[in-house]
Amino acid sequence: MSLTICNVHFTKQPERIVWFSSSLAKLLKLGGRKSVNVKLGKDIVPATVRTIKRKGHHVYMSAGLRRSVRIPKSGHVYIANDEDKEIKLGPLIGVLTDGGTRISSPFGERTEFVRQLLHLGRKKAYFFAFTPRDINWRQETIHGWFLNGGGGWTRRVVPLPDVVYNRLPSRRAEVGSAITTLRERFIKKRIPFFNWGFFNKSDVYTMLDNDPEALRHLPESINNPTSEKMKELLEKHQFLYYKPSAGSLGNGIYRLTYTPRKGYFIRYRRSGGNILLRFSNFNSLMKMLRARHRGNLSSYVVQQGIRLAEIDNCPIDFRFHMHKNGQNQWVVAGIGAKKAGRGSVTTHIKNGGSLMTPERALSRTFGDKSDDVLKEAKSVAIKLAKAIERNYTHALGELGLDIGIDRDGGVWMFEANAKPGRSIFKHPALKGQGKASLKYILDHCIYLSKFRRRDES
Ligand SMILES: Nc1ncnc2c1ncn2[C@@H]1O[C@H](COP(=O)(O)OP(=O)(O)O)[C@@H](O)[C@H]1O
Ligand SMILES: [Mg+2]
């Protein structure tokens, strides 16, 4: 397969004609051909071939052809000749998202992220965003949102894309049948679709249960434990986390500790404040938990508590933002360190936590060993990402791992997020990593779109 960047221009003829500059025609091995199939996304349209004398790699498309292939715009894009002697343009990449109500910010609070991503990809692909409502399955088209030169939005109807990057925002919407059907339709059409959806904590723990390499870095965890089991674990570890399996942002998390002779302690967050309660026996602690949750604790997981490294007596932990790159390999794109607010059960910023670079956080706890500790944590994060991927049925291209480092430098994973937030990249020192993260998304989409040379696969 030959692959190169070309410059697409439009002409006015109503017939379906495509002109190639001579050097491009030669590269694409079109010598002597009278017609060719032109492909964009999942659409293929036959066209008459002509060549023109012009230096460089240029393609001219008649209005008739443009209308049938639905090329969204002129300018630079990849062109390749496929095994089946098709000429394909693209890649056509769709970012699936939602959440907006206004035309100026069609994807709500995600709009800025989508805008940055599309801006980065504008010279390498036909890169657009869409919501589930923008798909027309009967016609197999999408009414996509493209970024125009002025930074505003232009709507264009395009064929089903070569790749979908899924950033649908709502966990609740995702389990609905409409979204499940939508995803299955893409898979049926052999359109790579990543990531599939949000992870539940219990699913990740179960997934890694038979993977010794990953299990070494998971605190002991039990899904939907009986109170006997919880008591047993509390006596074993003296310290547990009790978390809603589908929770996020630290909501609904309890920290339990047991000290012989002193009793059972529970910490949690309520109405913006941190609560600490003591019980003299385990049963009254469980009674309080059941009362708070009206008896419904079945979607909780219990987990061995890890004694995290601390700064000023406040635990710190880390978000490792992982991506698959243009060679389909996992890389650490960015790391944010978070120091818990005083008395807080979690390190979330909204619960009083603060964000810093991992270098700063680790040098304050591990001194001159901090480089080695960080290196080890990165290598564990890559191992964990690979383990999650090999135990998961669907395609994965991005992960946010919540990682703890204990006082001996041991590395632990608390949870894996399949739609990781990007708040760590707001830190001034992590802006560059935020950019790198966007670049990995783009490169991985291009990788999945198969717009690559054979020797790159
Ligand atoms: N087993 C544990 N040991 C020590 N700290 C934990 C443990 N589990 C969670 N935490 C702390 O609580 C935070 C939130 O937990 P996490 O599992 O990431 O839930 P959420 O989905 O609410 O973010 C972690 O970032 C970490 O600071
Ligand atoms: Mg978390």
JSON list of C-alpha atoms in Angstrom, two decimals, residues 231-321:
[
{"chain": "A", "resi": 231, "resn": "LYS", "atom": "CA", "xyz": [-15.03, -8.26, 59.74]},
{"chain": "A", "resi": 232, "resn": "GLU", "atom": "CA", "xyz": [-12.55, -10.97, 58.84]},
{"chain": "A", "resi": 233, "resn": "LEU", "atom": "CA", "xyz": [-10.75, -8.63, 56.39]},
{"chain": "A", "resi": 234, "resn": "LEU", "atom": "CA", "xyz": [-10.74, -5.80, 58.89]},
{"chain": "A", "resi": 235, "resn": "GLU", "atom": "CA", "xyz": [-9.09, -8.01, 61.48]},
{"chain": "A", "resi": 236, "resn": "LYS", "atom": "CA", "xyz": [-6.57, -9.15, 58.90]},
{"chain": "A", "resi": 237, "resn": "HIS", "atom": "CA", "xyz": [-5.58, -5.72, 57.56]},
{"chain": "A", "resi": 238, "resn": "GLN", "atom": "CA", "xyz": [-6.83, -3.34, 60.29]},
{"chain": "A", "resi": 239, "resn": "PHE", "atom": "CA", "xyz": [-7.59, -0.92, 57.47]},
{"chain": "A", "resi": 240, "resn": "LEU", "atom": "CA", "xyz": [-10.16, -1.13, 54.64]},
{"chain": "A", "resi": 241, "resn": "TYR", "atom": "CA", "xyz": [-11.79, 0.97, 51.95]},
{"chain": "A", "resi": 242, "resn": "TYR", "atom": "CA", "xyz": [-15.45, 0.37, 51.25]},
{"chain": "A", "resi": 243, "resn": "LYS", "atom": "CA", "xyz": [-16.47, 1.78, 47.88]},
{"chain": "A", "resi": 244, "resn": "PRO", "atom": "CA", "xyz": [-19.50, 1.81, 45.55]},
{"chain": "A", "resi": 245, "resn": "SER", "atom": "CA", "xyz": [-18.55, -0.27, 42.53]},
{"chain": "A", "resi": 246, "resn": "ALA", "atom": "CA", "xyz": [-19.92, 2.23, 40.01]},
{"chain": "A", "resi": 247, "resn": "GLY", "atom": "CA", "xyz": [-18.87, 5.28, 42.02]},
{"chain": "A", "resi": 248, "resn": "SER", "atom": "CA", "xyz": [-16.62, 8.15, 41.04]},
{"chain": "A", "resi": 249, "resn": "LEU", "atom": "CA", "xyz": [-15.20, 11.37, 42.48]},
{"chain": "A", "resi": 250, "resn": "GLY", "atom": "CA", "xyz": [-14.92, 9.78, 45.90]},
{"chain": "A", "resi": 251, "resn": "ASN", "atom": "CA", "xyz": [-18.70, 9.72, 46.38]},
{"chain": "A", "resi": 252, "resn": "GLY", "atom": "CA", "xyz": [-19.97, 7.14, 48.88]},
{"chain": "A", "resi": 253, "resn": "ILE", "atom": "CA", "xyz": [-16.50, 5.96, 49.98]},
{"chain": "A", "resi": 254, "resn": "TYR", "atom": "CA", "xyz": [-15.80, 4.85, 53.57]},
{"chain": "A", "resi": 255, "resn": "ARG", "atom": "CA", "xyz": [-12.48, 4.27, 55.27]},
{"chain": "A", "resi": 256, "resn": "LEU", "atom": "CA", "xyz": [-12.64, 1.70, 58.06]},
{"chain": "A", "resi": 257, "resn": "THR", "atom": "CA", "xyz": [-9.96, 1.03, 60.66]},
{"chain": "A", "resi": 258, "resn": "TYR", "atom": "CA", "xyz": [-9.77, -1.30, 63.59]},
{"chain": "A", "resi": 259, "resn": "THR", "atom": "CA", "xyz": [-7.52, -0.89, 66.61]},
{"chain": "A", "resi": 260, "resn": "PRO", "atom": "CA", "xyz": [-7.70, -3.62, 69.24]},
{"chain": "A", "resi": 261, "resn": "ARG", "atom": "CA", "xyz": [-9.00, -2.21, 72.56]},
{"chain": "A", "resi": 262, "resn": "LYS", "atom": "CA", "xyz": [-9.88, 1.16, 70.95]},
{"chain": "A", "resi": 263, "resn": "GLY", "atom": "CA", "xyz": [-12.53, -0.06, 68.57]},
{"chain": "A", "resi": 264, "resn": "TYR", "atom": "CA", "xyz": [-13.77, 0.47, 65.03]},
{"chain": "A", "resi": 265, "resn": "PHE", "atom": "CA", "xyz": [-13.40, 3.81, 63.28]},
{"chain": "A", "resi": 266, "resn": "ILE", "atom": "CA", "xyz": [-15.12, 4.98, 60.14]},
{"chain": "A", "resi": 267, "resn": "ARG", "atom": "CA", "xyz": [-14.37, 8.06, 58.09]},
{"chain": "A", "resi": 268, "resn": "TYR", "atom": "CA", "xyz": [-16.46, 9.47, 55.27]},
{"chain": "A", "resi": 269, "resn": "ARG", "atom": "CA", "xyz": [-17.60, 12.67, 53.68]},
{"chain": "A", "resi": 270, "resn": "ARG", "atom": "CA", "xyz": [-20.99, 14.21, 54.36]},
{"chain": "A", "resi": 271, "resn": "SER", "atom": "CA", "xyz": [-22.37, 17.56, 53.15]},
{"chain": "A", "resi": 272, "resn": "GLY", "atom": "CA", "xyz": [-18.94, 18.91, 52.32]},
{"chain": "A", "resi": 273, "resn": "GLY", "atom": "CA", "xyz": [-17.36, 17.94, 55.65]},
{"chain": "A", "resi": 274, "resn": "ASN", "atom": "CA", "xyz": [-15.28, 14.99, 56.88]},
{"chain": "A", "resi": 275, "resn": "ILE", "atom": "CA", "xyz": [-16.87, 12.77, 59.51]},
{"chain": "A", "resi": 276, "resn": "LEU", "atom": "CA", "xyz": [-15.04, 10.42, 61.91]},
{"chain": "A", "resi": 277, "resn": "LEU", "atom": "CA", "xyz": [-17.08, 8.02, 64.06]},
{"chain": "A", "resi": 278, "resn": "ARG", "atom": "CA", "xyz": [-16.02, 5.37, 66.57]},
{"chain": "A", "resi": 279, "resn": "PHE", "atom": "CA", "xyz": [-17.89, 2.16, 67.37]},
{"chain": "A", "resi": 280, "resn": "SER", "atom": "CA", "xyz": [-17.05, -0.25, 70.14]},
{"chain": "A", "resi": 281, "resn": "ASN", "atom": "CA", "xyz": [-18.20, -3.26, 68.12]},
{"chain": "A", "resi": 282, "resn": "PHE", "atom": "CA", "xyz": [-18.32, -4.18, 64.46]},
{"chain": "A", "resi": 283, "resn": "ASN", "atom": "CA", "xyz": [-22.04, -4.90, 64.36]},
{"chain": "A", "resi": 284, "resn": "SER", "atom": "CA", "xyz": [-23.02, -1.35, 65.30]},
{"chain": "A", "resi": 285, "resn": "LEU", "atom": "CA", "xyz": [-20.73, -0.05, 62.57]},
{"chain": "A", "resi": 286, "resn": "MET", "atom": "CA", "xyz": [-22.47, -2.26, 60.01]},
{"chain": "A", "resi": 287, "resn": "LYS", "atom": "CA", "xyz": [-25.86, -1.22, 61.35]},
{"chain": "A", "resi": 288, "resn": "MET", "atom": "CA", "xyz": [-24.99, 2.42, 60.78]},
{"chain": "A", "resi": 289, "resn": "LEU", "atom": "CA", "xyz": [-23.81, 1.66, 57.21]},
{"chain": "A", "resi": 290, "resn": "ARG", "atom": "CA", "xyz": [-26.97, -0.27, 56.41]},
{"chain": "A", "resi": 291, "resn": "ALA", "atom": "CA", "xyz": [-29.13, 2.50, 57.83]},
{"chain": "A", "resi": 292, "resn": "ARG", "atom": "CA", "xyz": [-27.34, 5.12, 55.74]},
{"chain": "A", "resi": 293, "resn": "HIS", "atom": "CA", "xyz": [-27.91, 3.03, 52.59]},
{"chain": "A", "resi": 294, "resn": "ARG", "atom": "CA", "xyz": [-31.38, 1.72, 53.45]},
{"chain": "A", "resi": 295, "resn": "GLY", "atom": "CA", "xyz": [-30.03, -1.80, 53.54]},
{"chain": "A", "resi": 296, "resn": "ASN", "atom": "CA", "xyz": [-28.78, -1.65, 49.97]},
{"chain": "A", "resi": 297, "resn": "LEU", "atom": "CA", "xyz": [-25.02, -2.19, 49.97]},
{"chain": "A", "resi": 298, "resn": "SER", "atom": "CA", "xyz": [-24.96, -4.89, 47.31]},
{"chain": "A", "resi": 299, "resn": "SER", "atom": "CA", "xyz": [-23.09, -2.79, 44.79]},
{"chain": "A", "resi": 300, "resn": "TYR", "atom": "CA", "xyz": [-20.20, -2.09, 47.16]},
{"chain": "A", "resi": 301, "resn": "VAL", "atom": "CA", "xyz": [-16.70, -3.53, 47.11]},
{"chain": "A", "resi": 302, "resn": "VAL", "atom": "CA", "xyz": [-14.40, -3.79, 50.09]},
{"chain": "A", "resi": 303, "resn": "GLN", "atom": "CA", "xyz": [-10.69, -3.39, 49.66]},
{"chain": "A", "resi": 304, "resn": "GLN", "atom": "CA", "xyz": [-7.57, -3.72, 51.76]},
{"chain": "A", "resi": 305, "resn": "GLY", "atom": "CA", "xyz": [-6.43, -0.22, 52.75]},
{"chain": "A", "resi": 306, "resn": "ILE", "atom": "CA", "xyz": [-2.97, 0.81, 51.66]},
{"chain": "A", "resi": 307, "resn": "ARG", "atom": "CA", "xyz": [-0.81, 2.98, 53.92]},
{"chain": "A", "resi": 308, "resn": "LEU", "atom": "CA", "xyz": [0.06, 5.62, 51.38]},
{"chain": "A", "resi": 309, "resn": "ALA", "atom": "CA", "xyz": [3.14, 7.79, 51.29]},
{"chain": "A", "resi": 310, "resn": "GLU", "atom": "CA", "xyz": [2.30, 11.14, 52.91]},
{"chain": "A", "resi": 311, "resn": "ILE", "atom": "CA", "xyz": [3.16, 14.81, 52.81]},
{"chain": "A", "resi": 312, "resn": "ASP", "atom": "CA", "xyz": [2.42, 16.83, 55.97]},
{"chain": "A", "resi": 313, "resn": "ASN", "atom": "CA", "xyz": [0.50, 13.80, 57.32]},
{"chain": "A", "resi": 314, "resn": "CYS", "atom": "CA", "xyz": [-1.83, 13.82, 54.28]},
{"chain": "A", "resi": 315, "resn": "PRO", "atom": "CA", "xyz": [-1.82, 10.77, 51.97]},
{"chain": "A", "resi": 316, "resn": "ILE", "atom": "CA", "xyz": [-0.84, 11.25, 48.34]},
{"chain": "A", "resi": 317, "resn": "ASP", "atom": "CA", "xyz": [-1.79, 9.21, 45.32]},
{"chain": "A", "resi": 318, "resn": "PHE", "atom": "CA", "xyz": [-1.43, 9.46, 41.56]},
{"chain": "A", "resi": 319, "resn": "ARG", "atom": "CA", "xyz": [-3.43, 9.53, 38.36]},
{"chain": "A", "resi": 320, "resn": "PHE", "atom": "CA", "xyz": [-1.57, 7.82, 35.53]},
{"chain": "A", "resi": 321, "resn": "HIS", "atom": "CA", "xyz": [-3.12, 8.84, 32.22]}
]
